[in-house]
């Protein structure tokens, strides 16, 4: 296998060697026989046996050469057969592995279409397309399945990874053949062959993981009972809205709401009925404010509403409107019974009643207690206490 000589060259050397030996035998064997056996009859007999010896020797040499060559050929054919069998076995194993991957293995060109050169059978489960539909963009290109807004980011990240000879990881949206959208995670690496870069990797469906992440994020920011922002997220909203209000030198109002005599509802009808009332009033408040407004539950029966770009007069009107809506509608207890409910609302406005979140919330909270002191079911405005120095 390591002999670099061509078959023609090897055959030529063998023929030349045989020709030289044959000429030497023909030229010198007769002279030697004639010198050793001067008798004509004996010389004739020797010539005959000399011819037999030449044929026998030639046959032996030919037999040895052919035996060696055929043995080598047999060994080579056996090796090739074993290699083919091993290759088929590895191909079957690889095919089984590819077909049972949770996603789609691929090899593609590094171009704007992500032109596929190979895709595994997982392509059907992932995209809804048969592998041959994507190969060489026969029916559609893989790029057509990805979100256009992700395309530039994907090419940029892959280009950076290829340039640094690193693997890349991508998350992006994918539209399946039936029009449904899923989230996928792709892990791959650039492979250079003859100066051309190809990409090889695997793509997995991570829609369930994304849904779980969204659910966990929702749980981290939302109150589980009412679906409104929880205290932590509402505090963040207050900081962001106040920073935006301060930057653009506009006003912002905060409403602090507390249910009147809500403890009586829990004590009389039970906490399940109280939860039903909380959910009902939450939906009522959420449906009665603008889309830019934010509502959060600070705990118990206390709610906070942030009203961006709203002055004192508008905030007071909004608070009064919300108070009336709650008072006019009996709230369900969850057992086909209803109960009347009222709220007390405190109103504070930036920058009149505070220039930080803490001072603004404290002013609105104090105003809410002022409404309680006035007999409940009313709206109270925060007092002006040195607004310039309440940082």
Short mmCIF file of C-alpha atoms in Angstrom, two decimals, residues 2-18 69:
data_model
loop_
_atom_site.label_atom_id
_atom_site.label_comp_id
_atom_site.label_asym_id
_atom_site.label_seq_id
_atom_site.Cartn_x
_atom_site.Cartn_y
_atom_site.Cartn_z
CA UNK A 2 2.95 2.26 0.65
CA UNK A 3 4.63 1.44 -2.71
CA UNK A 4 4.34 4.57 -4.86
CA UNK A 5 5.52 2.82 -8.08
CA UNK A 6 2.87 2.58 -10.78
CA UNK A 7 1.69 -0.86 -12.00
CA UNK A 8 3.18 -0.16 -15.47
CA UNK A 9 6.57 0.64 -13.99
CA UNK A 10 6.53 -2.42 -11.77
CA UNK A 11 5.50 -4.66 -14.70
CA UNK A 12 8.23 -3.12 -16.85
CA UNK A 13 10.95 -3.88 -14.29
CA UNK A 14 9.71 -7.50 -13.95
CA UNK A 15 9.69 -7.98 -17.73
CA UNK A 16 13.17 -6.45 -18.05
CA UNK A 17 14.52 -8.72 -15.32
CA UNK A 18 12.97 -11.78 -17.00
CA UNK A 69 0.17 -11.15 -6.08
#
